[in-house]
Tab-separated table of C-alpha atoms in Angstrom:
chain	number	residue	atom	x	y	z
A	1	MET	CA	0.000	0.000	0.000
A	2	ILE	CA	1.205	3.502	-0.835
A	3	LYS	CA	0.916	5.481	2.373
A	4	VAL	CA	1.856	8.958	1.093
A	5	SER	CA	1.862	10.622	-2.313
A	6	VAL	CA	4.306	13.524	-2.479
A	7	ILE	CA	3.403	16.023	-5.218
A	8	VAL	CA	6.169	18.324	-6.459
A	9	PRO	CA	5.719	20.898	-9.265
A	10	VAL	CA	9.069	21.596	-10.962
A	11	TYR	CA	9.989	24.669	-12.961
A	12	ASN	CA	13.585	25.860	-13.447
A	13	THR	CA	14.870	24.856	-10.010
A	14	GLU	CA	17.893	22.891	-11.194
A	15	ALA	CA	20.209	24.442	-8.595
A	16	MET	CA	18.060	23.324	-5.626
A	17	LEU	CA	16.243	20.324	-7.043
A	18	LYS	CA	18.815	17.721	-5.971
A	19	THR	CA	18.448	18.709	-2.288
A	20	CYS	CA	14.680	18.411	-2.572
A	21	ILE	CA	14.819	14.985	-4.228
A	22	GLU	CA	17.394	13.620	-1.781
A	23	SER	CA	15.192	14.634	1.144
A	24	LEU	CA	12.309	12.652	-0.369
A	25	ILE	CA	13.944	9.450	-1.568
A	26	HIS	CA	15.676	8.975	1.803
A	27	GLN	CA	12.524	9.283	3.922
A	28	THR	CA	12.318	6.784	6.764
A	29	LEU	CA	8.772	6.027	5.585
A	30	ARG	CA	9.425	3.887	2.529
A	31	GLU	CA	5.875	3.230	1.278
A	32	ILE	CA	5.579	6.448	-0.680
A	33	GLU	CA	5.320	7.638	-4.268
A	34	ILE	CA	6.968	10.869	-5.431
A	35	ILE	CA	5.092	12.594	-8.257
A	36	PHE	CA	7.133	15.272	-10.012
A	37	VAL	CA	5.154	17.446	-12.436
A	38	GLU	CA	7.668	18.957	-14.849
A	39	ASP	CA	6.175	22.291	-15.846
A	40	GLY	CA	8.109	23.233	-18.972
A	41	SER	CA	11.506	23.974	-17.436
A	42	THR	CA	14.128	25.528	-19.695
A	43	ASP	CA	17.070	24.536	-17.493
A	44	ALA	CA	18.388	21.036	-16.707
A	45	SER	CA	15.626	20.176	-14.226
A	46	PRO	CA	14.086	17.463	-16.483
A	47	ALA	CA	17.464	15.738	-16.819
A	48	VAL	CA	17.926	15.767	-13.028
A	49	LEU	CA	14.512	14.170	-12.582
A	50	ARG	CA	15.182	11.457	-15.143
A	51	LYS	CA	18.501	10.598	-13.502
A	52	TYR	CA	16.849	10.008	-10.123
A	53	GLN	CA	13.921	8.158	-11.673
A	54	LYS	CA	16.342	5.543	-12.984
A	55	GLU	CA	17.602	5.042	-9.438
A	56	ASP	CA	14.261	4.990	-7.590
A	57	ALA	CA	11.155	3.278	-8.974
A	58	ARG	CA	8.907	5.266	-6.608
A	59	ILE	CA	9.495	8.404	-8.691
A	60	ARG	CA	6.875	9.297	-11.300
A	61	ILE	CA	7.314	12.195	-13.737
A	62	LEU	CA	4.438	13.955	-15.454
A	63	TYR	CA	5.245	16.468	-18.193
A	64	ASN	CA	3.182	19.578	-18.883
A	65	ASP	CA	2.975	21.089	-22.350
A	66	GLY	CA	4.857	24.258	-21.505
A	67	ASN	CA	4.780	26.332	-18.331
A	68	MET	CA	1.218	25.925	-17.029
A	69	GLY	CA	1.862	27.120	-13.472
A	70	ALA	CA	2.040	25.406	-10.091
A	71	ALA	CA	-1.743	25.241	-9.676
A	72	HIS	CA	-2.169	23.234	-12.886
A	73	ALA	CA	0.788	21.028	-11.950
A	74	ARG	CA	-0.603	20.226	-8.512
A	75	ASN	CA	-4.021	19.444	-9.966
A	76	ARG	CA	-2.384	16.920	-12.290
A	77	GLY	CA	-0.616	15.357	-9.352
A	78	LEU	CA	-3.874	15.125	-7.396
A	79	ASP	CA	-5.554	13.368	-10.325
A	80	VAL	CA	-3.086	10.465	-10.280
A	81	ALA	CA	-2.095	10.243	-6.597
A	82	LYS	CA	-2.518	6.736	-5.122
A	83	GLY	CA	-1.380	7.348	-1.557
A	84	LYS	CA	-3.632	7.379	1.497
A	85	PHE	CA	-2.268	10.822	2.344
A	86	ILE	CA	-0.844	13.713	0.311
A	87	GLN	CA	2.072	16.017	1.009
A	88	PHE	CA	2.857	18.946	-1.291
A	89	VAL	CA	6.484	19.983	-1.566
A	90	ASP	CA	7.951	22.842	-3.605
A	91	SER	CA	10.948	21.835	-5.679
A	92	ASP	CA	13.207	24.464	-4.109
A	93	ASP	CA	12.367	23.270	-0.569
A	94	PHE	CA	13.204	20.123	1.405
A	95	ILE	CA	11.900	18.170	4.404
A	96	ASP	CA	13.452	16.303	7.324
A	97	LEU	CA	14.061	12.613	6.663
A	98	ASP	CA	11.506	11.441	9.233
A	99	ALA	CA	8.859	14.050	8.341
A	100	LEU	CA	6.491	11.777	6.412
A	101	GLU	CA	6.730	8.980	8.968
A	102	VAL	CA	5.844	11.328	11.851
A	103	LEU	CA	2.978	12.946	9.953
A	104	TYR	CA	1.592	9.643	8.693
A	105	HIS	CA	1.578	8.149	12.193
A	106	MET	CA	-0.086	11.251	13.655
A	107	ALA	CA	-2.750	11.407	10.934
A	108	GLU	CA	-3.513	7.675	11.063
A	109	THR	CA	-3.655	7.491	14.853
A	110	ASN	CA	-6.045	10.447	15.108
A	111	ASN	CA	-8.038	9.810	11.902
A	112	LEU	CA	-7.175	13.316	10.664
A	113	ASP	CA	-8.375	15.117	7.564
A	114	MET	CA	-5.499	17.598	7.816
A	115	CYS	CA	-2.364	17.921	9.892
A	116	TYR	CA	-0.274	21.091	10.125
A	117	VAL	CA	3.496	20.845	10.326
A	118	GLY	CA	5.966	23.471	11.486
A	119	MET	CA	8.173	25.200	8.918
A	120	SER	CA	11.697	26.561	9.104
A	121	MET	CA	12.058	29.652	6.921
A	122	HIS	CA	15.316	30.090	5.001
A	123	GLY	CA	16.014	33.438	3.347
A	124	GLU	CA	18.760	33.026	0.772
A	125	GLY	CA	20.840	35.494	-1.196
A	126	ASP	CA	19.697	39.099	-0.775
A	127	VAL	CA	16.307	38.174	0.737
A	128	ASP	CA	15.660	39.982	4.033
A	129	ARG	CA	15.327	37.169	6.561
A	130	ALA	CA	13.645	39.472	9.078
A	131	LYS	CA	10.674	39.913	6.714
A	132	LEU	CA	9.956	36.217	6.247
A	133	GLN	CA	6.493	35.352	7.510
A	134	GLU	CA	6.523	32.371	9.814
A	135	SER	CA	4.074	29.508	9.640
A	136	ILE	CA	2.224	28.229	12.721
A	137	ARG	CA	4.070	29.279	15.878
A	138	GLY	CA	1.665	28.443	18.715
A	139	LYS	CA	0.858	25.163	20.415
A	140	TYR	CA	-2.525	23.629	19.588
A	141	PRO	CA	-2.837	20.270	21.337
A	142	GLY	CA	-5.656	17.911	20.481
A	143	VAL	CA	-7.901	17.586	17.434
A	144	HIS	CA	-9.947	20.546	16.175
A	145	LYS	CA	-12.747	21.271	13.753
A	146	GLY	CA	-11.367	23.227	10.813
A	147	GLN	CA	-13.679	26.259	11.021
A	148	LYS	CA	-12.956	26.708	14.702
A	149	LEU	CA	-9.249	26.527	13.990
A	150	ILE	CA	-9.591	29.319	11.396
A	151	GLU	CA	-11.116	31.525	14.092
A	152	THR	CA	-8.313	30.662	16.526
A	153	PHE	CA	-5.580	31.278	13.953
A	154	VAL	CA	-7.035	34.681	13.046
A	155	GLU	CA	-7.399	35.681	16.700
A	156	LYS	CA	-3.785	34.719	17.434
A	157	GLU	CA	-2.478	36.286	14.199
A	158	GLU	CA	-1.018	33.028	12.944
A	159	PHE	CA	-0.062	32.719	9.286
A	160	PHE	CA	-1.745	29.445	8.364
A	161	LEU	CA	-1.969	29.539	4.563
A	162	TYR	CA	1.311	27.935	3.450
A	163	LEU	CA	0.159	25.044	1.282
A	164	CYS	CA	3.129	22.825	2.065
A	165	SER	CA	2.619	23.163	5.806
A	166	VAL	CA	-0.351	20.754	5.681
A	167	PHE	CA	-0.546	16.970	5.340
A	168	TYR	CA	-3.882	15.907	3.760
A	169	ARG	CA	-5.938	12.719	3.750
A	170	THR	CA	-6.495	11.902	0.070
A	171	GLU	CA	-10.054	10.639	0.498
A	172	PHE	CA	-10.974	13.897	2.255
A	173	VAL	CA	-9.532	15.964	-0.627
A	174	ARG	CA	-11.433	14.007	-3.260
A	175	GLU	CA	-14.719	13.769	-1.362
A	176	ASN	CA	-14.787	17.540	-1.059
A	177	ASN	CA	-13.706	18.179	-4.648
A	178	LEU	CA	-10.709	20.288	-3.623
A	179	TRP	CA	-8.611	21.690	-6.442
A	180	PHE	CA	-6.270	24.625	-7.163
A	181	GLN	CA	-7.416	27.813	-8.808
A	182	LYS	CA	-5.135	29.249	-11.480
A	183	PHE	CA	-3.362	32.010	-9.542
A	184	ARG	CA	0.421	32.278	-9.404
A	185	ILE	CA	0.407	33.323	-5.737
A	186	GLY	CA	-2.252	32.509	-3.156
A	187	GLU	CA	-3.737	29.443	-4.839
A	188	GLY	CA	-2.334	27.300	-2.030
A	189	GLY	CA	-3.936	29.463	0.637
A	190	ASP	CA	-7.232	29.258	-1.208
A	191	PHE	CA	-6.958	25.443	-1.228
A	192	ILE	CA	-6.188	25.371	2.509
A	193	LEU	CA	-9.089	27.653	3.358
A	194	ARG	CA	-11.625	25.554	1.518
A	195	ALA	CA	-10.157	22.431	3.090
A	196	LEU	CA	-10.292	23.895	6.612
A	197	CYS	CA	-13.893	24.968	6.129
A	198	MET	CA	-14.816	21.340	5.392
A	199	ALA	CA	-12.439	19.485	7.718
A	200	GLN	CA	-13.845	17.838	10.820
A	201	ARG	CA	-10.549	16.669	12.311
A	202	VAL	CA	-7.412	18.839	12.147
A	203	ALA	CA	-4.292	18.693	14.313
A	204	VAL	CA	-1.105	20.751	14.573
A	205	CYS	CA	2.305	19.138	14.754
A	206	GLY	CA	4.501	21.916	16.075
A	207	GLU	CA	7.843	20.435	15.082
A	208	LYS	CA	9.523	22.136	12.117
A	209	TYR	CA	9.901	19.305	9.622
A	210	TYR	CA	9.461	21.396	6.455
A	211	HIS	CA	12.211	23.734	5.201
A	212	TYR	CA	10.887	26.618	3.118
A	213	ARG	CA	13.463	28.487	1.050
A	214	VAL	CA	12.871	32.047	-0.183
A	215	HIS	CA	15.247	33.524	-2.754
A	216	LYS	CA	15.216	36.288	-5.333
A	217	ASP	CA	13.774	33.971	-8.012
A	218	SER	CA	10.880	32.805	-5.833
A	219	VAL	CA	7.462	33.498	-7.319
A	220	THR	CA	6.557	35.471	-4.167
A	221	HIS	CA	9.466	37.851	-4.758
A	222	GLY	CA	9.030	38.567	-8.481
A	223	ALA	CA	8.236	41.933	-10.062
A	224	ASP	CA	4.475	41.246	-10.146
A	225	ALA	CA	4.350	39.522	-6.761
A	226	LYS	CA	2.342	42.254	-5.020
A	227	LYS	CA	-0.429	42.181	-7.620
A	228	GLU	CA	-0.425	38.369	-7.791
A	229	LEU	CA	-0.593	38.135	-3.998
A	230	LEU	CA	-3.596	40.458	-3.943
A	231	ALA	CA	-5.289	38.346	-6.635
A	232	GLY	CA	-4.820	35.247	-4.497
A	233	GLN	CA	-6.114	37.011	-1.391
A	234	ILE	CA	-9.219	38.120	-3.294
A	235	ALA	CA	-9.810	34.539	-4.446
A	236	GLN	CA	-9.475	33.339	-0.846
A	237	TYR	CA	-12.013	35.891	0.342
A	238	ILE	CA	-14.489	34.874	-2.354
A	239	SER	CA	-14.040	31.144	-1.672
A	240	VAL	CA	-14.826	31.588	2.008
A	241	LEU	CA	-17.733	33.906	1.209
A	242	GLU	CA	-19.200	31.206	-1.038
A	243	LEU	CA	-18.876	28.646	1.740
A	244	PHE	CA	-20.321	31.148	4.213
A	245	ALA	CA	-23.490	31.298	2.115
A	246	GLN	CA	-23.855	27.520	2.353
A	247	GLU	CA	-22.953	26.881	5.999
A	248	GLU	CA	-25.145	27.020	9.081
A	249	ASN	CA	-22.287	27.279	11.591
A	250	ARG	CA	-20.447	30.351	10.364
A	251	GLY	CA	-18.445	31.565	13.373
A	252	GLY	CA	-14.932	30.928	12.098
A	253	LEU	CA	-15.834	32.103	8.612
A	254	VAL	CA	-17.004	35.484	9.896
A	255	PHE	CA	-13.669	35.988	11.635
A	256	PHE	CA	-11.759	35.225	8.463
A	257	LEU	CA	-13.933	37.375	6.195
A	258	ARG	CA	-13.434	40.422	8.413
A	259	TYR	CA	-9.700	39.766	8.622
A	260	GLN	CA	-9.302	39.210	4.879
A	261	TYR	CA	-11.405	42.190	3.841
A	262	ARG	CA	-9.072	44.504	5.767
A	263	LYS	CA	-6.167	43.013	3.824
A	264	ILE	CA	-7.630	43.447	0.349
A	265	ALA	CA	-9.673	46.666	0.553
A	266	GLY	CA	-6.785	49.091	0.023
A	267	GLY	CA	-5.182	47.010	-2.700
A	268	ILE	CA	-8.370	46.762	-4.733
A	269	GLN	CA	-8.655	50.540	-4.805
A	270	ASN	CA	-5.200	50.792	-6.420
A	271	LEU	CA	-5.712	48.186	-9.157
A	272	SER	CA	-5.458	49.461	-12.707
A	273	VAL	CA	-8.194	48.619	-15.195
A	274	ILE	CA	-5.874	46.097	-16.858
A	275	ASP	CA	-5.112	44.466	-13.493
A	276	ARG	CA	-8.825	44.214	-12.716
A	277	LYS	CA	-9.485	42.501	-16.025
A	278	GLU	CA	-6.611	40.040	-15.486
A	279	ILE	CA	-7.883	39.076	-12.036
A	280	GLU	CA	-11.490	38.736	-13.168
A	281	ASP	CA	-10.452	36.474	-16.056
A	282	LYS	CA	-8.791	34.086	-13.583
A	283	LEU	CA	-11.834	33.715	-11.348
A	284	GLU	CA	-13.435	30.327	-11.780
A	285	ASN	CA	-17.183	30.999	-11.891
A	286	GLY	CA	-19.945	33.564	-12.212
A	287	PHE	CA	-20.388	33.915	-8.449
A	288	ALA	CA	-16.716	34.805	-7.994
A	289	ARG	CA	-16.769	37.332	-10.820
A	290	TYR	CA	-19.946	38.934	-9.437
A	291	VAL	CA	-18.438	39.307	-5.951
A	292	PHE	CA	-15.238	40.747	-7.412
A	293	ARG	CA	-17.212	43.415	-9.309
A	294	GLU	CA	-19.100	44.238	-6.109
A	295	LEU	CA	-15.799	44.579	-4.248
A	296	LEU	CA	-14.597	47.012	-6.896
A	297	GLN	CA	-17.742	49.094	-6.420
A	298	GLU	CA	-17.540	48.912	-2.639
A	299	ASN	CA	-13.958	50.128	-2.692
A	300	SER	CA	-14.758	53.054	-4.939
A	301	LEU	CA	-13.992	56.185	-2.931
A	302	TYR	CA	-16.224	58.522	-4.922
A	303	GLY	CA	-18.829	56.243	-6.507
A	304	ILE	CA	-18.297	57.669	-9.981
A	305	GLU	CA	-20.732	56.326	-12.555
A	306	PHE	CA	-22.613	57.591	-15.604
A	307	ASP	CA	-26.199	57.199	-16.710
A	308	SER	CA	-26.666	55.847	-20.226
A	309	GLU	CA	-27.308	59.284	-21.753
A	310	THR	CA	-24.162	60.832	-20.279
A	311	LEU	CA	-22.064	57.820	-21.208
A	312	LEU	CA	-23.269	58.006	-24.808
A	313	ARG	CA	-22.395	61.710	-24.875
A	314	ILE	CA	-18.867	60.925	-23.669
A	315	GLN	CA	-18.358	57.996	-26.048
A	316	GLN	CA	-19.379	60.096	-29.054
A	317	LYS	CA	-16.593	62.633	-28.460
A	318	ASP	CA	-13.263	62.021	-30.149
A	319	MET	CA	-11.410	64.144	-27.595
A	320	VAL	CA	-11.923	63.851	-23.810
A	321	ILE	CA	-10.008	65.793	-21.157
A	322	VAL	CA	-10.115	65.124	-17.415
A	323	TYR	CA	-9.799	68.315	-15.373
A	324	GLY	CA	-8.150	67.669	-12.009
A	325	ALA	CA	-5.239	65.507	-10.911
A	326	GLY	CA	-6.348	63.953	-7.623
A	327	TYR	CA	-7.654	60.564	-6.552
A	328	ALA	CA	-11.090	61.272	-8.020
A	329	SER	CA	-9.418	61.747	-11.402
A	330	LYS	CA	-7.758	58.345	-11.053
A	331	GLU	CA	-11.092	56.724	-10.257
A	332	LEU	CA	-12.707	58.555	-13.170
A	333	LEU	CA	-9.942	57.333	-15.478
A	334	GLY	CA	-10.679	53.761	-14.431
A	335	VAL	CA	-14.408	54.137	-15.096
A	336	LEU	CA	-13.719	55.659	-18.527
A	337	GLN	CA	-11.339	52.853	-19.451
A	338	GLN	CA	-13.925	50.269	-18.421
A	339	HIS	CA	-16.230	51.831	-21.017
A	340	GLY	CA	-13.536	52.005	-23.693
A	341	VAL	CA	-13.059	55.780	-23.481
A	342	GLU	CA	-9.526	57.131	-23.907
A	343	ILE	CA	-8.495	60.587	-22.747
A	344	ILE	CA	-5.892	62.901	-24.273
A	345	GLY	CA	-4.657	63.802	-20.797
A	346	PHE	CA	-5.307	65.560	-17.514
A	347	ALA	CA	-5.655	69.328	-17.239
A	348	VAL	CA	-5.041	71.689	-14.317
A	349	THR	CA	-5.125	75.444	-13.947
A	350	LYS	CA	-1.488	75.653	-12.824
A	351	ARG	CA	1.012	72.812	-12.690
A	352	ASN	CA	2.485	74.069	-9.420
A	353	ASN	CA	4.238	70.839	-8.453
A	354	GLY	CA	5.890	70.464	-11.840
A	355	LYS	CA	4.378	66.995	-12.397
A	356	THR	CA	3.923	66.365	-16.119
A	357	SER	CA	2.639	62.780	-16.001
A	358	LEU	CA	-0.090	61.071	-13.984
A	359	TYR	CA	-1.376	57.474	-14.198
A	360	GLY	CA	0.325	57.113	-17.581
A	361	HIS	CA	-1.147	60.295	-19.093
A	362	HIS	CA	0.278	63.780	-19.643
A	363	VAL	CA	-0.714	66.611	-17.295
A	364	TYR	CA	-1.348	69.890	-19.145
A	365	GLU	CA	-1.996	73.394	-17.990
A	366	ILE	CA	-5.411	74.188	-19.446
A	367	GLN	CA	-4.125	76.928	-21.749
A	368	GLU	CA	-1.904	74.352	-23.463
A	369	LEU	CA	-5.085	72.672	-24.748
A	370	GLU	CA	-6.869	75.850	-25.818
A	371	GLN	CA	-6.628	74.947	-29.523
A	372	HIS	CA	-8.927	71.957	-28.856
A	373	HIS	CA	-11.702	73.953	-27.160
A	374	ASP	CA	-14.216	73.442	-29.954
A	375	ARG	CA	-13.731	69.651	-30.151
A	376	ALA	CA	-13.039	68.531	-26.589
A	377	LEU	CA	-15.345	67.399	-23.816
A	378	VAL	CA	-14.013	68.272	-20.349
A	379	LEU	CA	-14.893	66.095	-17.357
A	380	VAL	CA	-14.258	67.925	-14.087
A	381	ALA	CA	-13.160	65.717	-11.173
A	382	ALA	CA	-12.481	68.297	-8.483
A	383	ASN	CA	-14.046	69.522	-5.268
A	384	ARG	CA	-17.525	70.819	-6.047
A	385	LYS	CA	-16.912	74.088	-4.239
A	386	TYR	CA	-14.547	74.995	-7.078
A	387	ASP	CA	-17.022	74.220	-9.878
A	388	ARG	CA	-17.827	77.861	-10.608
A	389	GLU	CA	-14.192	78.938	-10.545
A	390	ILE	CA	-13.161	76.032	-12.812
A	391	GLY	CA	-16.100	76.679	-15.119
A	392	ASP	CA	-15.063	80.320	-15.507
A	393	THR	CA	-11.487	79.263	-16.278
A	394	LEU	CA	-12.583	76.722	-18.886
A	395	GLU	CA	-14.899	79.209	-20.552
A	396	GLN	CA	-12.069	81.749	-20.594
A	397	TYR	CA	-10.166	79.373	-22.856
A	398	GLY	CA	-13.191	78.609	-25.006
A	399	PHE	CA	-14.300	75.277	-23.546
A	400	ARG	CA	-18.099	74.964	-23.525
A	401	ASP	CA	-18.712	71.194	-23.477
A	402	ILE	CA	-18.211	70.455	-19.772
A	403	ILE	CA	-19.498	67.791	-17.352
A	404	PHE	CA	-19.076	68.469	-13.638
A	405	LEU	CA	-18.980	65.200	-11.679
A	406	ASP	CA	-21.189	64.892	-8.634
A	407	VAL	CA	-18.398	63.901	-6.231
A	408	GLU	CA	-17.426	65.028	-2.745
A	409	ILE	CA	-13.664	65.502	-2.340
């Protein structure tokens, strides 16, 4: 009988892959299978895998058609796993040699759905070790219901969403149709959250058997990591909200939803229109996309929107200017872009701070645009108490087609 299936996505980790593999093939628990999902590496990772496969028949290699991402790779591993339990390992990490034996014994003895394991965090290269977020730090003796544990983790400010810090019973995963959404960062946390919401028996093994390595090439430290992390956090919020709508006992879910909303609210406000579209396209179903759109509306500072008549008026103009250069102008720009309206730039009375560019568009002094007065529509996104003064200025330069937004700034 295969006691544990270890699932390892692999993408361009040649330099660290050997350490990972060695930590798996030398486990004291021998009845395991090691499923490597090769995700289109361009380095020598596939050759390293094949070399070890020749030496250990427990190694299986699945090949993706190109770089599909860790979520897709893990889903493939889940589809073929034969072990009674599942452990996810990242190919740049490693585990202690007795880790699987300890976790298997603990999970079997207590009939667990999930078992947390402690993690040692290793910052490598120029990564700031002081900023590494630890996994579970507290002591949680006994067996717990998953939703209650969420509430406890949130109350104690534990970071509990590292995918590889949990040992899963395979039957539990399949019975509850658990899978990974297609985010680059946060898909593991989303998986854990849904699992915890459904788990009846969860325990915490405080010993640090898993070694998590963070380096400059880690996905969580890339150029787009902040945006990708926010996307994952939004997906986690929506997943729990969906479960909240279905559950009768919602205590732990309420705690998490409040906690997560505080984390995502500010970030949503700063998403560009392109970022919003990218995130929405990755959401798995209509419910998730609906909630995401509602979050965007809820995090709108000024509630800018147009009725159909005004929108048609704007869309029919071939030249649109936004007057004002504050946060309301940024929100207005986003609304316009959602409706396919491009602007020629922002306008101000005086460019006192010398700034000539804002949100990717040029900032003009209004007299610089005077030659367009007969063609341009001006949308004013400024404090309403200045409407008359701004209107007089615009008319001075010949602008007559003006819409003053009904916003409080």
